[in-house]
mmCIF file with all atom_site columns, C-alpha atoms in Angstrom:
data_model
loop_
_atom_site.group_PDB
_atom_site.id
_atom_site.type_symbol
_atom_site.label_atom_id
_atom_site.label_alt_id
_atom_site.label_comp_id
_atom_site.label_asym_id
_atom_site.label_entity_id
_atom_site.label_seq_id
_atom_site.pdbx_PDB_ins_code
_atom_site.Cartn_x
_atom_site.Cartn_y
_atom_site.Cartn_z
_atom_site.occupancy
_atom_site.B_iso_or_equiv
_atom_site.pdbx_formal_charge
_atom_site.auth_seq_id
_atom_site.auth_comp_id
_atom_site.auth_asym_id
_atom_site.auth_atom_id
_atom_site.pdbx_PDB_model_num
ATOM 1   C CA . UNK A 1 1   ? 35.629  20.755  2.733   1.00 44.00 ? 1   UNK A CA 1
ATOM 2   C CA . UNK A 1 2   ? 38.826  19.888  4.166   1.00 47.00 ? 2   UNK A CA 1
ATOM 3   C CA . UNK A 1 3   ? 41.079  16.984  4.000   1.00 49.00 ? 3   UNK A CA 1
ATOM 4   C CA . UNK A 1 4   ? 39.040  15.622  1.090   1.00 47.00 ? 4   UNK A CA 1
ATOM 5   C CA . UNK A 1 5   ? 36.309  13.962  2.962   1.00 48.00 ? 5   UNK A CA 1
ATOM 6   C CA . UNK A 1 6   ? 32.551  14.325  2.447   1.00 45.00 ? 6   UNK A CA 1
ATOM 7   C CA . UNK A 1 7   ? 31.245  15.954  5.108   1.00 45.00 ? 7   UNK A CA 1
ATOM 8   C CA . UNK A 1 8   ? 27.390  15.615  3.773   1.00 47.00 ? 8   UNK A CA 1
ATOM 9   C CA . UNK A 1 9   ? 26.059  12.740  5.279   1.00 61.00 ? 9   UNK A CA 1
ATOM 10  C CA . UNK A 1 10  ? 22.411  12.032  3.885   1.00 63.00 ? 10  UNK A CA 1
ATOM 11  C CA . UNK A 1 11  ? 19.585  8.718   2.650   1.00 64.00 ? 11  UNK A CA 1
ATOM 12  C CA . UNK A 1 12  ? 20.702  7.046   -0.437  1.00 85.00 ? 12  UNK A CA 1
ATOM 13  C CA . UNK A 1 13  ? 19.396  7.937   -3.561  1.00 80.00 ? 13  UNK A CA 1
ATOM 14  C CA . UNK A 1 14  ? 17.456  4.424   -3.533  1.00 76.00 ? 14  UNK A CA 1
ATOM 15  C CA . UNK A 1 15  ? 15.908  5.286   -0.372  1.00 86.00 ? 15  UNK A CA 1
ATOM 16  C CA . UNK A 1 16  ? 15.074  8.206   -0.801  1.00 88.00 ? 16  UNK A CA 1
ATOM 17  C CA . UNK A 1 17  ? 13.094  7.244   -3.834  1.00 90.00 ? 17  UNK A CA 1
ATOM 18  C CA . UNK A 1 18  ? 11.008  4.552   -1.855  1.00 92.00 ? 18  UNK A CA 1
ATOM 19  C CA . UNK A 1 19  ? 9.984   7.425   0.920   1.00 93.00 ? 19  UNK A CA 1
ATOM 20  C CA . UNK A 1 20  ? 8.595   9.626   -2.154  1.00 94.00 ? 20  UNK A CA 1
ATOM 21  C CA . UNK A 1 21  ? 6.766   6.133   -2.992  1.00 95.00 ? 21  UNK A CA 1
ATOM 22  C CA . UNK A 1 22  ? 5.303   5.457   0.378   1.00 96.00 ? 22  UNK A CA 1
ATOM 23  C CA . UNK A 1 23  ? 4.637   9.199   0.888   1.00 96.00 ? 23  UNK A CA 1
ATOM 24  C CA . UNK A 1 24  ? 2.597   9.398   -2.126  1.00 97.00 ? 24  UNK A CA 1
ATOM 25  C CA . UNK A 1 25  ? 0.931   6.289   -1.945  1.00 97.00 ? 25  UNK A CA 1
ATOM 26  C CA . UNK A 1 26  ? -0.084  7.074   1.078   1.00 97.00 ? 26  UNK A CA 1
ATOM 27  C CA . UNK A 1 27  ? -1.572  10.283  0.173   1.00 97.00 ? 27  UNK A CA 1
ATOM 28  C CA . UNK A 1 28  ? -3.953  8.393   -2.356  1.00 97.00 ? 28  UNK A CA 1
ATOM 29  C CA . UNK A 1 29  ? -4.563  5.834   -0.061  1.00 97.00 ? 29  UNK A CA 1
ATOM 30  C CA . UNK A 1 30  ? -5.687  8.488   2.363   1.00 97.00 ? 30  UNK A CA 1
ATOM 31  C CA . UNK A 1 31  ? -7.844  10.667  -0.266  1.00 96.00 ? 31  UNK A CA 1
ATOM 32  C CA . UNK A 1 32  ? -9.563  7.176   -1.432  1.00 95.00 ? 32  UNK A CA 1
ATOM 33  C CA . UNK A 1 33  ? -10.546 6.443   2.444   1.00 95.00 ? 33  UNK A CA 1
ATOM 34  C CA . UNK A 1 34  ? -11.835 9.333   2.792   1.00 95.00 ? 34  UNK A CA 1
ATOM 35  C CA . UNK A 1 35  ? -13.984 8.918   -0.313  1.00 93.00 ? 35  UNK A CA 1
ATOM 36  C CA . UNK A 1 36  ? -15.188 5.854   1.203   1.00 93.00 ? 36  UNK A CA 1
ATOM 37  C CA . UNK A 1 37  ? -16.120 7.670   4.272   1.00 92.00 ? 37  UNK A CA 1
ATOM 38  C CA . UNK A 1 38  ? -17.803 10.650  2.896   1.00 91.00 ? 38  UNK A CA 1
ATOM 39  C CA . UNK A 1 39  ? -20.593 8.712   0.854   1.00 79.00 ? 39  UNK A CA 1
ATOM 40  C CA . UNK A 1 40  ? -21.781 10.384  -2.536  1.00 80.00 ? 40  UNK A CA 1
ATOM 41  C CA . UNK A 1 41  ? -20.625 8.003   -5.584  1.00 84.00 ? 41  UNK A CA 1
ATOM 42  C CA . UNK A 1 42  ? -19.076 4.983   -3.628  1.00 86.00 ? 42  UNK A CA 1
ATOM 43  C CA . UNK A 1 43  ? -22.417 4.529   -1.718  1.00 88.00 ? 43  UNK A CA 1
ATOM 44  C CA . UNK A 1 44  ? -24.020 3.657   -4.937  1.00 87.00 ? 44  UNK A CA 1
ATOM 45  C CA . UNK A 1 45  ? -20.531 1.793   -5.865  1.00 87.00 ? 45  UNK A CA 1
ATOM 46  C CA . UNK A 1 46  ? -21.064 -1.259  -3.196  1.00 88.00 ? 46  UNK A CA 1
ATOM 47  C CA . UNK A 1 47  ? -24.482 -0.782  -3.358  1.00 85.00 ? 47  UNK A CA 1
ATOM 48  C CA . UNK A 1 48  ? -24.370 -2.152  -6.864  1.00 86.00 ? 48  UNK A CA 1
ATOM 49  C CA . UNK A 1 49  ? -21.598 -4.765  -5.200  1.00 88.00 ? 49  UNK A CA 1
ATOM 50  C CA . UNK A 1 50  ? -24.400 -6.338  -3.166  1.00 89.00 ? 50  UNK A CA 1
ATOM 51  C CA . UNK A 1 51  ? -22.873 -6.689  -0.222  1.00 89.00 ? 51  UNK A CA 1
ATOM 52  C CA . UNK A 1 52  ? -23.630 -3.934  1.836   1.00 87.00 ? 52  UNK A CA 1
ATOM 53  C CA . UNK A 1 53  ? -22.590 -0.546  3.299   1.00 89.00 ? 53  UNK A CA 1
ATOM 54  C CA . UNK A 1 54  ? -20.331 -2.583  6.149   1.00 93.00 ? 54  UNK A CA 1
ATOM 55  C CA . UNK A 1 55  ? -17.249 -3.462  3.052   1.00 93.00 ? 55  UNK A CA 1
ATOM 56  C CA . UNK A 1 56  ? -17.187 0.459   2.303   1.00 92.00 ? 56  UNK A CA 1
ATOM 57  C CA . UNK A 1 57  ? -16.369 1.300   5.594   1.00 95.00 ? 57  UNK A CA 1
ATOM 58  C CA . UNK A 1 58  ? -13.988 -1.465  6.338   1.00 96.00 ? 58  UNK A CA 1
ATOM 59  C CA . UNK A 1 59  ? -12.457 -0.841  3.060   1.00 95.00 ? 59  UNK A CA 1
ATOM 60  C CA . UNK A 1 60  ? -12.012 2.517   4.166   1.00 95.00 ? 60  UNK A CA 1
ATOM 61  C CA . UNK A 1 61  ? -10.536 1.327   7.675   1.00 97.00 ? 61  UNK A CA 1
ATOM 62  C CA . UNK A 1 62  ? -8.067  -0.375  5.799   1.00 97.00 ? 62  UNK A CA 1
ATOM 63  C CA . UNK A 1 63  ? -6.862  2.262   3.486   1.00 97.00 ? 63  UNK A CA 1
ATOM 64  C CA . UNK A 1 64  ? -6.151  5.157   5.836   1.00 97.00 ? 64  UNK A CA 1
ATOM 65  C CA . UNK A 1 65  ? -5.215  2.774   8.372   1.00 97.00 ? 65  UNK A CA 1
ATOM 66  C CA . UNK A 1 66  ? -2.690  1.034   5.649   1.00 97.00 ? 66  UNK A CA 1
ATOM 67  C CA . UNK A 1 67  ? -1.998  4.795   4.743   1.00 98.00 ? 67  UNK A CA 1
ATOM 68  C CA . UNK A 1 68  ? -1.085  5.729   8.300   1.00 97.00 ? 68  UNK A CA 1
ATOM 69  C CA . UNK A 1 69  ? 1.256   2.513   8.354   1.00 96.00 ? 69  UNK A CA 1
ATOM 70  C CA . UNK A 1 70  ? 3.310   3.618   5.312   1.00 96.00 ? 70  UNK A CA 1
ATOM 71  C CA . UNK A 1 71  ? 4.371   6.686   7.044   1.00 96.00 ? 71  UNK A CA 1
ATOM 72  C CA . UNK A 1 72  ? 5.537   4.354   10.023  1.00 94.00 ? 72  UNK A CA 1
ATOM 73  C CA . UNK A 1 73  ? 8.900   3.675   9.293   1.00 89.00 ? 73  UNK A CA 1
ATOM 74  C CA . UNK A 1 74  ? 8.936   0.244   11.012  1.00 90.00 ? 74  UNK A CA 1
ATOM 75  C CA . UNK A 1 75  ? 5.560   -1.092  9.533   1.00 93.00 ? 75  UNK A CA 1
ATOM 76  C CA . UNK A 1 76  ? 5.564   0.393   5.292   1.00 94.00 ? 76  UNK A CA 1
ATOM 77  C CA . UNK A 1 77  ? 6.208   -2.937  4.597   1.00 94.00 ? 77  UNK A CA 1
ATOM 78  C CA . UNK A 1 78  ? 3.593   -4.750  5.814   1.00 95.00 ? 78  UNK A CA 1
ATOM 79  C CA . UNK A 1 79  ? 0.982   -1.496  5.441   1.00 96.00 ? 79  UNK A CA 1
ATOM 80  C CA . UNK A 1 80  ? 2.499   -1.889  1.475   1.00 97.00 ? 80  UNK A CA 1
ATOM 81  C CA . UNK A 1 81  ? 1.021   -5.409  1.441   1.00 96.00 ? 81  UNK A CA 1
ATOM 82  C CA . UNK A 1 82  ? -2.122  -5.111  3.057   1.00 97.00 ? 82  UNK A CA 1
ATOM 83  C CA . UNK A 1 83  ? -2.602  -2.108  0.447   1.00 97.00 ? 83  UNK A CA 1
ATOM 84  C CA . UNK A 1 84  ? -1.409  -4.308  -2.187  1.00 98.00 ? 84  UNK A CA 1
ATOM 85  C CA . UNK A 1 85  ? -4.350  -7.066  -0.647  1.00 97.00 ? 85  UNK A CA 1
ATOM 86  C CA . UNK A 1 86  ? -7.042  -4.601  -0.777  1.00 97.00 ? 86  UNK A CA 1
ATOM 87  C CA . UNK A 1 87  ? -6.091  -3.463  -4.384  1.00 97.00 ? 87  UNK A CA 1
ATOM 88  C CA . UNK A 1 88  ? -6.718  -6.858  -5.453  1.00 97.00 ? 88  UNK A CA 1
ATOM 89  C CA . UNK A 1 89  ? -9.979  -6.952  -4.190  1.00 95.00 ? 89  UNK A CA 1
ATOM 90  C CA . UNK A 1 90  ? -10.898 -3.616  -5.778  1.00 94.00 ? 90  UNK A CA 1
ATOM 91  C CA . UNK A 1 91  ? -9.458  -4.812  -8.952  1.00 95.00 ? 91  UNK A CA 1
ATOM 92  C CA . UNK A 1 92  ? -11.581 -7.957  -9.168  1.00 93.00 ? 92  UNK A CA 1
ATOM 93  C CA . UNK A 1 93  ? -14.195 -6.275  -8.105  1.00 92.00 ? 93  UNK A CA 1
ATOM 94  C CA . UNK A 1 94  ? -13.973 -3.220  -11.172 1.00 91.00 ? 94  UNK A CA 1
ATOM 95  C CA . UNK A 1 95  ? -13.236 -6.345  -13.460 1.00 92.00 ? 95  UNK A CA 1
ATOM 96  C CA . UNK A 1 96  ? -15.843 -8.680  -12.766 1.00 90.00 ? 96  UNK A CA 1
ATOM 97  C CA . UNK A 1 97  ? -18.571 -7.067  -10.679 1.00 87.00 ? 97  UNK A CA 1
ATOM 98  C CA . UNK A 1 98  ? -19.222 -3.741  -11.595 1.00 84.00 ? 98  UNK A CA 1
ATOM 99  C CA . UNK A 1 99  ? -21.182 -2.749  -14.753 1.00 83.00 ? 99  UNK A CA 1
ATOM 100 C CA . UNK A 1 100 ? -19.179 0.467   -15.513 1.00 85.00 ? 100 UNK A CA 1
ATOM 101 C CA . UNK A 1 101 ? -15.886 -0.775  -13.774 1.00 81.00 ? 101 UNK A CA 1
ATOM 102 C CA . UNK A 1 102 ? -12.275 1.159   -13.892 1.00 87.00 ? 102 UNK A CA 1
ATOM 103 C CA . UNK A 1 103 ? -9.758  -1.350  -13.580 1.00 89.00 ? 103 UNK A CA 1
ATOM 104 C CA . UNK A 1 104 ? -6.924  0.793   -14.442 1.00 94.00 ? 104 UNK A CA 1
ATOM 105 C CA . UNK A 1 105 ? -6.203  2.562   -11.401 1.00 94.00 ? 105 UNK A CA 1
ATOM 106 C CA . UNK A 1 106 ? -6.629  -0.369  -8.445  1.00 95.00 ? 106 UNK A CA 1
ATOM 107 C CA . UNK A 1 107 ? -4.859  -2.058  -10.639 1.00 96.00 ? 107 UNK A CA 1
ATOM 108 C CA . UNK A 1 108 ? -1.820  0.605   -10.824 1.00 97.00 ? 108 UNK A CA 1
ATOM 109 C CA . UNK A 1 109 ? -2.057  1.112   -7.249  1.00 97.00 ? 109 UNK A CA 1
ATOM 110 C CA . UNK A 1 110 ? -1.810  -2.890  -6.687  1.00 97.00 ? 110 UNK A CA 1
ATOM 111 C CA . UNK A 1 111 ? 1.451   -3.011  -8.856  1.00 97.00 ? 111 UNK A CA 1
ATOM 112 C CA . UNK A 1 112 ? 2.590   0.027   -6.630  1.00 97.00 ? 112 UNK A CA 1
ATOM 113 C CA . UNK A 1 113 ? 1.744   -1.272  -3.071  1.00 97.00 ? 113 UNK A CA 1
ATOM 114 C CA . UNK A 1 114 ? 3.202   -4.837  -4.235  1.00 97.00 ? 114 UNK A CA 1
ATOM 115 C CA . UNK A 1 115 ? 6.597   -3.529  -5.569  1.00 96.00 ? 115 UNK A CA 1
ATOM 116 C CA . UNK A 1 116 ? 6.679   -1.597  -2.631  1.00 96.00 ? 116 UNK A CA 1
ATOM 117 C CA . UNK A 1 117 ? 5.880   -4.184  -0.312  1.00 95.00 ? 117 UNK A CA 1
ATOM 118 C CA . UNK A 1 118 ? 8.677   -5.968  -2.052  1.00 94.00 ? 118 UNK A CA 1
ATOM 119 C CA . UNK A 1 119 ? 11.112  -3.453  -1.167  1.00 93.00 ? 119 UNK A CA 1
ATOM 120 C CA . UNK A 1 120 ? 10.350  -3.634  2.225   1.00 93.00 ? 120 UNK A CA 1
ATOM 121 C CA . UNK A 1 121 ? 10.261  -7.044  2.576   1.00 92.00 ? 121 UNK A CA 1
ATOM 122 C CA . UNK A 1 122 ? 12.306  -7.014  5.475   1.00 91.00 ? 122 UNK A CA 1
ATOM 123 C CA . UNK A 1 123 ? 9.907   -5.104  7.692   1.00 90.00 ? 123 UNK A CA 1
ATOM 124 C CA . UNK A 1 124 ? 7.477   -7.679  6.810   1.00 90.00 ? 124 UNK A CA 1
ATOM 125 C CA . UNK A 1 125 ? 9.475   -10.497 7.878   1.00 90.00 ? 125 UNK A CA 1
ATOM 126 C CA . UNK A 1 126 ? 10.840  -8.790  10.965  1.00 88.00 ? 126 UNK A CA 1
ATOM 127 C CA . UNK A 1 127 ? 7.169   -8.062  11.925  1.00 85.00 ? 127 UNK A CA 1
ATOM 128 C CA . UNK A 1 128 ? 5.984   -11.694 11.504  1.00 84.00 ? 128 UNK A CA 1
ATOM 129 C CA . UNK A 1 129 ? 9.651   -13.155 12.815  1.00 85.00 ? 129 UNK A CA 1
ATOM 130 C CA . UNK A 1 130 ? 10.112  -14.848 9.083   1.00 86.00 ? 130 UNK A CA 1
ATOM 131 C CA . UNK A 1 131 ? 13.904  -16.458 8.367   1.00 85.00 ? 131 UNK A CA 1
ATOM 132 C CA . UNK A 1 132 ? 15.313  -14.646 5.180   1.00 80.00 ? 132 UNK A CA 1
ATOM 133 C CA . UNK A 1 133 ? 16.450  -17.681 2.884   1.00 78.00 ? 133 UNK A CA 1
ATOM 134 C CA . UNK A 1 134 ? 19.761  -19.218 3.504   1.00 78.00 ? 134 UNK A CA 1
ATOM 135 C CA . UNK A 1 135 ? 20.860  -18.989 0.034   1.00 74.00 ? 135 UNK A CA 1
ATOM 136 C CA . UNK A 1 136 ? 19.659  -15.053 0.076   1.00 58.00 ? 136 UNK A CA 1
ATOM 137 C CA . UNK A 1 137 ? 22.530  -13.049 -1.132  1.00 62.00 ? 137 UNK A CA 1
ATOM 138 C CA . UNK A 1 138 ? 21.588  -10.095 0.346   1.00 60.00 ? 138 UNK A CA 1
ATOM 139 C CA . UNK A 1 139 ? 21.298  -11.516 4.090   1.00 55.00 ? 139 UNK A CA 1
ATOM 140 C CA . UNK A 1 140 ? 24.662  -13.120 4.661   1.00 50.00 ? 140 UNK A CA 1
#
């Protein structure tokens, strides 16, 4: 290096740290819609839901779709919430539905999506043309 300037040029550490997030999140998300697809345990899963095979596959539309849109640098944000959306679902559903229910990990994954989502917050409002606050520090 010469004349004392950096010549590495790279992502902050913070963002950095939110494309690990979104990469891994989306690697779940994809695994779990896959799941969905493929039958075997989750058949009998929303078969004991009582609504039918039609919520397996569109839960499994929205997860690899929602997994695809993490990886899209313009649309994490909004993928992160629809994620977060359908975590909730699966959550209430492990909680209140299911005899044998696991909570713990829809309910990790919600918490992830959601923080995430939060991160990205302004994807989410540029997609759906929302104002940021006028009192919002971080938008002046």
């Amino acid at each position: 290096m010469s004349g004392g300037t950096s010549v590495t040029r790279g992502l902050p550490l913070g963002s950095i740290a939110v494309w690990v997030v979104r990469a891994a999140l989306a690697a779940e998300f994809l695994y779990s819609g896959y799941l969905l697809f493929a039958g075997g345990h989750t058949e009998q899963t929303f078969a004991e839901i009582g609504l039918g095979q039609w919520l397996r596959y569109v839960t499994g539309v929205l997860e690899v779709g929602g997994a695809i849109g993490l990886l899209v640098p313009r649309f994490g944000g909004p993928a992160a919430l629809l994620l977060a959306g359908v975590m909730v679902g699966a959550s209430v559903t492990e909680l209140f539905l299911l005899a044998d229910g696991g909570p713990v990990l829809p309910l990790i994954l919600l918490i992830v999506s959601a923080t995430l989502a939060w991160f990205l917050q302004e994807q989410i409002r540029a997609l759906f043309g929302i104002e940021p606050p006028a009192d919002d520090e971080n938008h002046r």
